Tab-separated table of C-alpha atoms in Angstrom:
chain	number	residue	atom	x	y	z
Z	12	UNK	CA	3.529	28.239	-13.287
Z	13	UNK	CA	1.106	26.417	-15.590
Z	14	UNK	CA	-1.035	25.567	-12.582
Z	15	UNK	CA	-1.336	29.249	-11.660
Z	16	UNK	CA	-2.540	30.090	-15.174
Z	17	UNK	CA	-5.077	27.238	-15.208
Z	18	UNK	CA	-6.416	28.137	-11.770
Z	19	UNK	CA	-6.826	31.783	-12.747
Z	20	UNK	CA	-8.586	30.819	-15.987
Z	21	UNK	CA	-10.901	28.513	-14.046
Z	22	UNK	CA	-12.068	31.370	-11.806
Z	23	UNK	CA	-12.285	33.754	-14.761
Z	24	UNK	CA	-14.427	31.461	-16.918
Z	25	UNK	CA	-16.636	30.554	-13.935
Z	26	UNK	CA	-17.458	34.235	-13.440
Z	27	UNK	CA	-19.339	34.095	-16.754
Z	28	UNK	CA	-21.069	30.766	-16.050
Z	29	UNK	CA	-24.648	30.362	-17.236
Z	30	UNK	CA	-25.336	26.968	-15.681
Z	31	UNK	CA	-24.125	24.641	-12.966
Z	32	UNK	CA	-22.269	22.593	-15.591
Z	33	UNK	CA	-20.143	25.636	-16.412
Z	34	UNK	CA	-19.156	25.910	-12.751
Z	35	UNK	CA	-18.277	22.221	-12.639
Z	36	UNK	CA	-15.992	22.639	-15.636
Z	37	UNK	CA	-14.494	25.961	-14.534
Z	38	UNK	CA	-14.041	25.546	-10.791
Z	39	UNK	CA	-13.986	21.765	-10.607
Z	40	UNK	CA	-12.002	20.686	-13.648
Z	41	UNK	CA	-9.931	23.689	-14.739
Z	42	UNK	CA	-9.203	25.347	-11.390
Z	43	UNK	CA	-8.907	21.967	-9.640
Z	44	UNK	CA	-6.332	20.776	-12.166
Z	45	UNK	CA	-4.448	24.020	-11.678
Z	46	UNK	CA	-4.329	23.613	-7.913
Z	47	UNK	CA	-3.007	20.074	-8.340
Z	48	UNK	CA	-0.227	21.343	-10.610
Z	49	UNK	CA	0.623	24.007	-8.032
Z	50	UNK	CA	0.601	22.087	-4.767
Z	51	UNK	CA	2.569	18.907	-5.499
Z	52	UNK	CA	5.550	20.580	-7.253
Z	53	UNK	CA	5.676	23.354	-4.640
Z	54	UNK	CA	5.793	21.005	-1.628
Z	55	UNK	CA	8.046	18.531	-3.426
Z	56	UNK	CA	10.509	21.247	-4.453
Z	57	UNK	CA	10.491	22.676	-0.939
Z	58	UNK	CA	11.436	19.251	0.439
Z	59	UNK	CA	14.437	19.237	-1.893
Z	60	UNK	CA	15.636	22.621	-0.638
Z	61	UNK	CA	16.044	21.528	2.985
Z	62	UNK	CA	17.564	18.564	4.783
Z	63	UNK	CA	18.110	19.459	8.463
Z	64	UNK	CA	14.925	21.520	8.892
Z	65	UNK	CA	12.796	19.958	6.175
Z	66	UNK	CA	9.662	19.261	8.241
Z	67	UNK	CA	9.724	22.742	9.770
Z	68	UNK	CA	9.970	24.272	6.288
Z	69	UNK	CA	6.995	22.217	5.110
Z	70	UNK	CA	5.056	23.147	8.256
Z	71	UNK	CA	5.704	26.855	7.722
Z	72	UNK	CA	4.575	26.567	4.104
Z	73	UNK	CA	1.387	24.724	5.079
Z	74	UNK	CA	0.593	27.313	7.743
Z	75	UNK	CA	-0.804	29.402	4.905
Z	76	UNK	CA	-3.820	27.083	4.810
Z	77	UNK	CA	-4.851	27.989	8.335
Z	78	UNK	CA	-4.056	31.664	7.862
Z	79	UNK	CA	-6.121	31.816	4.677
Z	80	UNK	CA	-9.078	30.257	6.487
Z	81	UNK	CA	-9.068	33.221	8.873
Z	82	UNK	CA	-8.421	35.932	6.285
Z	83	UNK	CA	-10.389	34.780	3.267
Z	84	UNK	CA	-13.680	34.084	5.041
Z	85	UNK	CA	-14.443	37.748	5.917
Z	86	UNK	CA	-12.708	38.988	2.749
Z	87	UNK	CA	-14.848	36.806	0.509
Z	88	UNK	CA	-17.992	37.885	2.317
Z	89	UNK	CA	-17.021	41.510	1.700
Z	90	UNK	CA	-16.425	40.782	-1.985
Z	91	UNK	CA	-19.803	39.063	-2.268
Z	92	UNK	CA	-21.566	41.987	-0.628
Z	93	UNK	CA	-19.881	44.610	-2.804
Z	94	UNK	CA	-19.201	42.894	-6.154
Z	95	UNK	CA	-21.483	39.864	-6.201
Z	96	UNK	CA	-20.346	36.307	-6.806
Z	97	UNK	CA	-19.210	36.965	-10.361
Z	98	UNK	CA	-17.046	39.890	-9.322
Z	99	UNK	CA	-15.672	37.869	-6.405
Z	100	UNK	CA	-14.601	35.116	-8.805
Z	101	UNK	CA	-12.848	37.653	-11.035
Z	102	UNK	CA	-10.916	39.021	-8.067
Z	103	UNK	CA	-9.962	35.493	-6.982
Z	104	UNK	CA	-8.796	34.776	-10.523
Z	105	UNK	CA	-6.531	37.836	-10.407
Z	106	UNK	CA	-5.148	36.791	-7.015
Z	107	UNK	CA	-4.418	33.207	-8.051
Z	108	UNK	CA	-2.618	34.409	-11.170
Z	109	UNK	CA	0.163	35.497	-8.795
Z	110	UNK	CA	0.993	31.808	-8.430
Z	111	UNK	CA	2.738	32.022	-11.792
Z	112	UNK	CA	5.540	34.401	-10.694
Z	113	UNK	CA	5.762	32.448	-7.435
Z	114	UNK	CA	6.439	29.326	-9.482
Z	115	UNK	CA	9.118	31.176	-11.438
Z	116	UNK	CA	10.969	31.771	-8.160
Z	117	UNK	CA	11.211	28.025	-7.410
Z	118	UNK	CA	14.677	27.201	-8.710
Z	119	UNK	CA	15.255	23.520	-9.585
Z	120	UNK	CA	18.159	21.873	-7.801
Z	121	UNK	CA	20.375	18.993	-8.931
Z	122	UNK	CA	20.944	16.641	-5.972
Z	123	UNK	CA	22.979	13.481	-5.529
Z	124	UNK	CA	19.895	11.301	-5.122
Z	125	UNK	CA	18.361	12.297	-8.463
Z	126	UNK	CA	18.029	9.620	-11.167
Z	127	UNK	CA	20.742	9.859	-13.839
Z	128	UNK	CA	18.170	10.245	-16.636
Z	129	UNK	CA	14.503	11.299	-16.759
Z	130	UNK	CA	12.008	8.410	-16.846
Z	131	UNK	CA	10.954	7.313	-20.297
Z	132	UNK	CA	7.843	5.227	-19.689
Z	133	UNK	CA	4.562	6.875	-18.583
Z	134	UNK	CA	4.335	4.637	-15.511
Z	135	UNK	CA	7.806	5.633	-14.387
Z	136	UNK	CA	7.071	9.303	-15.030
Z	137	UNK	CA	3.991	9.095	-12.815
Z	138	UNK	CA	5.991	7.403	-10.082
Z	139	UNK	CA	3.787	4.304	-9.937
Z	140	UNK	CA	6.884	2.197	-9.427
Z	141	UNK	CA	7.058	3.613	-5.906
Z	142	UNK	CA	4.241	1.250	-4.923
Z	143	UNK	CA	6.725	-1.617	-5.278
Z	144	UNK	CA	8.347	-0.373	-2.091
Z	145	UNK	CA	6.662	-1.942	0.910
Z	146	UNK	CA	7.092	1.103	3.133
Z	147	UNK	CA	5.531	3.464	0.603
Z	148	UNK	CA	2.628	1.072	-0.057
Z	149	UNK	CA	1.845	0.959	3.671
Z	150	UNK	CA	2.086	4.721	3.854
Z	151	UNK	CA	-0.161	5.136	0.798
Z	152	UNK	CA	-2.887	2.858	2.185
Z	153	UNK	CA	-2.912	4.600	5.553
Z	154	UNK	CA	-2.992	8.031	3.923
Z	155	UNK	CA	-5.928	7.088	1.695
Z	156	UNK	CA	-7.951	5.968	4.729
Z	157	UNK	CA	-7.085	9.118	6.657
Z	158	UNK	CA	-8.156	11.221	3.672
Z	159	UNK	CA	-11.631	9.701	4.038
Z	160	UNK	CA	-12.126	11.566	7.312
Z	161	UNK	CA	-9.565	14.372	7.328
Z	162	UNK	CA	-11.518	16.803	5.147
Z	163	UNK	CA	-14.930	16.352	6.767
Z	164	UNK	CA	-14.486	19.155	9.380
Z	165	UNK	CA	-13.567	21.595	6.597
Z	166	UNK	CA	-17.043	21.037	5.143
Z	167	UNK	CA	-19.307	20.094	8.041
Z	168	UNK	CA	-17.825	21.529	11.240
Z	169	UNK	CA	-19.877	24.743	11.053
Z	170	UNK	CA	-23.153	22.922	10.200
Z	171	UNK	CA	-22.425	20.492	13.032
Z	172	UNK	CA	-22.061	23.422	15.447
Z	173	UNK	CA	-25.392	24.800	14.248
Z	174	UNK	CA	-27.007	21.388	14.753
Z	175	UNK	CA	-25.660	21.341	18.302
Z	176	UNK	CA	-27.581	24.542	19.052
Z	177	UNK	CA	-24.977	27.253	18.541
Z	178	UNK	CA	-25.809	30.450	16.730
Z	179	UNK	CA	-24.075	31.726	13.627
Z	180	UNK	CA	-21.330	33.561	15.521
Z	181	UNK	CA	-20.783	30.582	17.813
Z	182	UNK	CA	-20.371	28.262	14.817
Z	183	UNK	CA	-17.923	30.712	13.225
Z	184	UNK	CA	-15.939	30.812	16.469
Z	185	UNK	CA	-15.709	27.015	16.492
Z	186	UNK	CA	-14.255	27.039	12.971
Z	187	UNK	CA	-11.857	29.865	13.886
Z	188	UNK	CA	-10.566	28.000	16.953
Z	189	UNK	CA	-9.910	24.888	14.867
Z	190	UNK	CA	-8.138	26.975	12.198
Z	191	UNK	CA	-5.896	28.751	14.728
Z	192	UNK	CA	-4.965	25.462	16.380
Z	193	UNK	CA	-4.246	23.916	12.988
Z	194	UNK	CA	-1.985	26.765	11.826
Z	195	UNK	CA	0.009	27.034	15.056
Z	196	UNK	CA	0.502	23.280	15.420
Z	197	UNK	CA	2.036	22.985	11.950
Z	198	UNK	CA	4.960	25.173	12.928
Z	199	UNK	CA	5.454	23.623	16.371
Z	200	UNK	CA	5.281	20.051	15.092
Z	201	UNK	CA	7.652	20.879	12.239
Z	202	UNK	CA	10.213	22.108	14.757
Z	203	UNK	CA	9.644	19.078	17.005
Z	204	UNK	CA	10.039	16.597	14.150
Z	205	UNK	CA	13.323	18.133	13.012
Z	206	UNK	CA	14.909	17.684	16.449
Z	207	UNK	CA	15.246	13.950	15.810
Z	208	UNK	CA	14.044	12.985	19.286
Z	209	UNK	CA	11.280	10.721	17.922
Z	210	UNK	CA	11.318	8.948	14.529
Z	211	UNK	CA	9.053	10.581	11.967
Z	212	UNK	CA	6.923	7.446	11.329
Z	213	UNK	CA	6.192	7.216	15.044
Z	214	UNK	CA	5.167	10.865	15.199
Z	215	UNK	CA	3.019	10.330	12.103
Z	216	UNK	CA	1.149	7.410	13.689
Z	217	UNK	CA	0.723	9.221	17.024
Z	218	UNK	CA	-0.610	12.494	15.630
Z	219	UNK	CA	-2.750	10.646	13.109
Z	220	UNK	CA	-4.337	8.733	15.985
Z	221	UNK	CA	-4.842	11.931	17.988
Z	222	UNK	CA	-6.532	13.488	14.954
Z	223	UNK	CA	-8.972	10.589	14.810
Z	224	UNK	CA	-9.673	10.853	18.534
Z	225	UNK	CA	-10.250	14.601	18.155
Z	226	UNK	CA	-12.786	13.945	15.429
Z	227	UNK	CA	-14.550	11.404	17.654
Z	228	UNK	CA	-14.672	13.992	20.442
Z	229	UNK	CA	-16.262	16.541	18.088
Z	230	UNK	CA	-18.963	14.015	17.206
Z	231	UNK	CA	-19.683	13.107	20.835
Z	232	UNK	CA	-20.144	16.674	22.118
Z	233	UNK	CA	-23.720	17.115	23.421
Z	234	UNK	CA	-26.076	19.858	22.303
Z	235	UNK	CA	-25.931	23.235	24.075
Z	236	UNK	CA	-28.838	24.840	25.859
Z	237	UNK	CA	-29.354	27.960	23.730
Z	238	UNK	CA	-27.984	29.825	20.736
Z	239	UNK	CA	-26.494	32.422	23.086
Z	240	UNK	CA	-24.110	29.822	24.483
Z	241	UNK	CA	-20.554	29.752	23.144
Z	242	UNK	CA	-20.401	25.952	23.331
Z	243	UNK	CA	-17.360	25.427	25.522
Z	244	UNK	CA	-17.126	21.614	25.050
Z	245	UNK	CA	-17.405	21.890	21.279
Z	246	UNK	CA	-14.798	24.684	21.234
Z	247	UNK	CA	-12.428	22.480	23.241
Z	248	UNK	CA	-13.003	19.480	20.973
Z	249	UNK	CA	-12.549	21.591	17.834
Z	250	UNK	CA	-9.354	23.089	19.240
Z	251	UNK	CA	-7.999	19.631	20.072
Z	252	UNK	CA	-8.832	18.449	16.572
Z	253	UNK	CA	-7.178	21.511	15.028
Z	254	UNK	CA	-3.978	21.004	17.035
Z	255	UNK	CA	-3.697	17.312	16.165
Z	256	UNK	CA	-4.656	17.747	12.497
Z	257	UNK	CA	-2.180	20.600	12.148
Z	258	UNK	CA	0.558	18.451	13.675
Z	259	UNK	CA	-0.209	15.643	11.243
Z	260	UNK	CA	-0.091	17.808	8.096
Z	261	UNK	CA	3.680	18.550	7.869
Z	262	UNK	CA	4.586	15.004	8.897
Z	263	UNK	CA	2.707	13.387	6.021
Z	264	UNK	CA	4.967	15.214	3.562
Z	265	UNK	CA	8.096	15.362	5.710
Z	266	UNK	CA	8.306	11.579	5.975
Z	267	UNK	CA	8.387	11.054	2.195
Z	268	UNK	CA	12.123	11.698	1.536
Z	269	UNK	CA	12.976	8.947	3.993
Z	270	UNK	CA	10.626	6.505	2.261
Z	271	UNK	CA	11.368	7.111	-1.415
Z	272	UNK	CA	14.601	9.115	-1.515
Z	273	UNK	CA	14.901	12.760	-2.411
Z	274	UNK	CA	14.887	11.975	-6.136
Z	275	UNK	CA	11.320	10.638	-6.001
Z	276	UNK	CA	9.841	13.078	-3.510
Z	277	UNK	CA	7.987	15.203	-6.095
Z	278	UNK	CA	6.335	12.154	-7.649
Z	279	UNK	CA	5.537	10.754	-4.198
Z	280	UNK	CA	3.959	14.058	-3.152
Z	281	UNK	CA	1.688	13.974	-6.188
Z	282	UNK	CA	0.657	10.390	-5.445
Z	283	UNK	CA	-0.054	11.236	-1.803
Z	284	UNK	CA	-2.240	14.163	-2.831
Z	285	UNK	CA	-4.099	11.916	-5.274
Z	286	UNK	CA	-4.745	9.315	-2.575
Z	287	UNK	CA	-5.902	11.906	-0.056
Z	288	UNK	CA	-8.189	13.414	-2.685
Z	289	UNK	CA	-9.690	10.002	-3.416
Z	290	UNK	CA	-10.400	9.633	0.279
Z	291	UNK	CA	-11.774	13.176	0.311
Z	292	UNK	CA	-14.243	12.207	-2.422
Z	293	UNK	CA	-15.683	9.603	-0.053
Z	294	UNK	CA	-15.657	11.408	3.294
Z	295	UNK	CA	-17.845	14.526	2.870
Z	296	UNK	CA	-20.568	12.780	0.781
Z	297	UNK	CA	-20.678	9.927	3.299
Z	298	UNK	CA	-20.875	12.463	6.112
Z	299	UNK	CA	-23.790	14.216	4.406
Z	300	UNK	CA	-25.564	10.904	3.791
Z	301	UNK	CA	-25.257	9.919	7.448
Z	302	UNK	CA	-26.546	13.370	8.446
Z	303	UNK	CA	-29.641	12.855	6.296
Z	304	UNK	CA	-30.222	9.387	7.713
Z	305	UNK	CA	-29.658	10.156	11.401
Z	306	UNK	CA	-30.692	13.810	11.678
Z	307	UNK	CA	-27.340	15.191	12.926
Z	308	UNK	CA	-23.616	14.994	12.235
Z	309	UNK	CA	-22.737	12.898	15.284
Z	310	UNK	CA	-22.571	9.613	13.392
Z	311	UNK	CA	-20.760	11.338	10.524
Z	312	UNK	CA	-17.877	12.469	12.723
Z	313	UNK	CA	-17.696	9.121	14.489
Z	314	UNK	CA	-17.434	7.158	11.237
Z	315	UNK	CA	-14.923	9.547	9.687
Z	316	UNK	CA	-12.884	9.552	12.892
Z	317	UNK	CA	-12.792	5.762	12.635
Z	318	UNK	CA	-11.314	6.093	9.137
Z	319	UNK	CA	-8.491	8.240	10.514
Z	320	UNK	CA	-7.819	5.848	13.388
Z	321	UNK	CA	-7.685	2.934	10.927
Z	322	UNK	CA	-5.167	4.747	8.740
Z	323	UNK	CA	-3.038	5.612	11.773
Z	324	UNK	CA	-3.044	1.962	12.806
Z	325	UNK	CA	-1.726	1.020	9.352
Z	326	UNK	CA	1.080	3.568	9.774
Z	327	UNK	CA	2.382	1.376	12.582
Z	328	UNK	CA	3.698	-0.954	9.884
Z	329	UNK	CA	6.203	1.695	8.751
Z	330	UNK	CA	9.886	1.240	9.649
Z	331	UNK	CA	10.665	2.436	13.186
Z	332	UNK	CA	7.058	3.383	13.887
Z	333	UNK	CA	6.945	1.037	16.895
Z	334	UNK	CA	9.711	0.805	19.538
Z	335	UNK	CA	11.232	-2.651	19.845
Z	336	UNK	CA	13.168	-4.502	22.501
Z	337	UNK	CA	16.931	-4.062	21.912
Z	338	UNK	CA	19.202	-1.235	20.787
Z	339	UNK	CA	19.152	-0.699	17.061
Z	340	UNK	CA	22.328	-0.664	15.001
Z	341	UNK	CA	22.846	2.099	12.457
Z	342	UNK	CA	20.865	1.204	9.325
Z	343	UNK	CA	22.848	0.047	6.319
Z	344	UNK	CA	20.908	2.346	3.996
Z	345	UNK	CA	21.916	5.630	2.395
Z	346	UNK	CA	20.632	8.926	3.788
Z	347	UNK	CA	17.189	10.158	2.633
Z	348	UNK	CA	18.750	12.161	-0.187
Z	349	UNK	CA	19.923	8.920	-1.803
Z	350	UNK	CA	17.994	6.016	-0.363
Z	351	UNK	CA	15.087	5.094	1.861
Z	352	UNK	CA	13.807	3.733	5.142
Z	353	UNK	CA	14.398	6.581	7.497
Z	354	UNK	CA	17.895	6.357	8.992
Z	355	UNK	CA	18.490	7.242	12.622
Z	356	UNK	CA	18.991	11.026	12.888
Z	357	UNK	CA	22.737	11.649	12.991
Z	358	UNK	CA	22.329	14.510	15.463
Z	359	UNK	CA	20.645	12.201	17.943
Z	360	UNK	CA	23.275	9.499	17.522
Z	361	UNK	CA	26.180	11.852	18.024
Z	362	UNK	CA	24.584	13.579	21.006
Z	363	UNK	CA	23.399	10.511	22.906
Z	364	UNK	CA	25.375	7.599	21.578
Z	365	UNK	CA	24.014	4.427	20.036
Z	366	UNK	CA	23.453	2.564	23.288
Z	367	UNK	CA	21.366	5.341	24.805
Z	368	UNK	CA	19.240	6.012	21.716
Z	369	UNK	CA	15.574	5.356	22.408
Z	370	UNK	CA	14.768	3.338	19.283
Z	371	UNK	CA	15.289	-0.412	19.452
Z	372	UNK	CA	14.599	-3.456	17.312
Z	373	UNK	CA	13.818	-7.095	18.060
């Protein structure tokens, strides 16, 4: 609720900006802080509401990102044409203020895995003690590396399409194809992950690797012949990237309850967002620097794709991310609501039996 107020105030104050510094403070500091206070509690609370269909619920919630990319782009252009940029910011401030009543609808739940008392020290309140867990530290390092390349297409995919010879409408179509693939894959992957057929860490490493390969494909697409061309290869590469990136998004939050327990999922979500943001601070500026040095975005997408592949490789150190050589026994750890380390899905065990379950250990 506080985040909705701060975000709205950030847009409102920015509408009266007289310098670039005012925009930095309004949109960057005030609105950015508000978004941070909105996203982490919302996703963390949502994870606490669900157990059997947790990843699907997160995927459905994150689908709004892809849908907003399709809806807001023409809507914002209409606002700019009719009201100017100051009026557009005022309207956005009024829209984001609706986050406050949305926050009021998020009812806190008391679960069995919650700590008996709230943390007293600042470090414990921030959840920094989670880094003492090996699995979460591996996950955090891989996520930070992936953040270095994950956000680059959001900023430079359209300019890259223009550099490859597409016209304005062709570049917009490339972005739209990636957005549609991203939004649809979040729901499908959420459903797939909740079936328990494949362990979540394994899915996370696989779709993270596919996201990196998709970004490499976008960077390797050759230039088209004319602006009238629709750029079929680039459309295909952007669609593949959108599908893989959309599949990765719900998994990165859905795996957290199994790593830290349901009692620490809100803190873990905030830490994950911080790490991805730190990576996001590196990726787009590095991409722009490489564009200035080389003359196109090819090298930018290749380097940032390498970041994502590196992070996905680190994910392979997570429990049950790699199949082993003999049948695994049921883990002697509590379920995600109380403990950690991703127990074997009970539905899969009951349906197939322990001996026939696909996951094994050496």
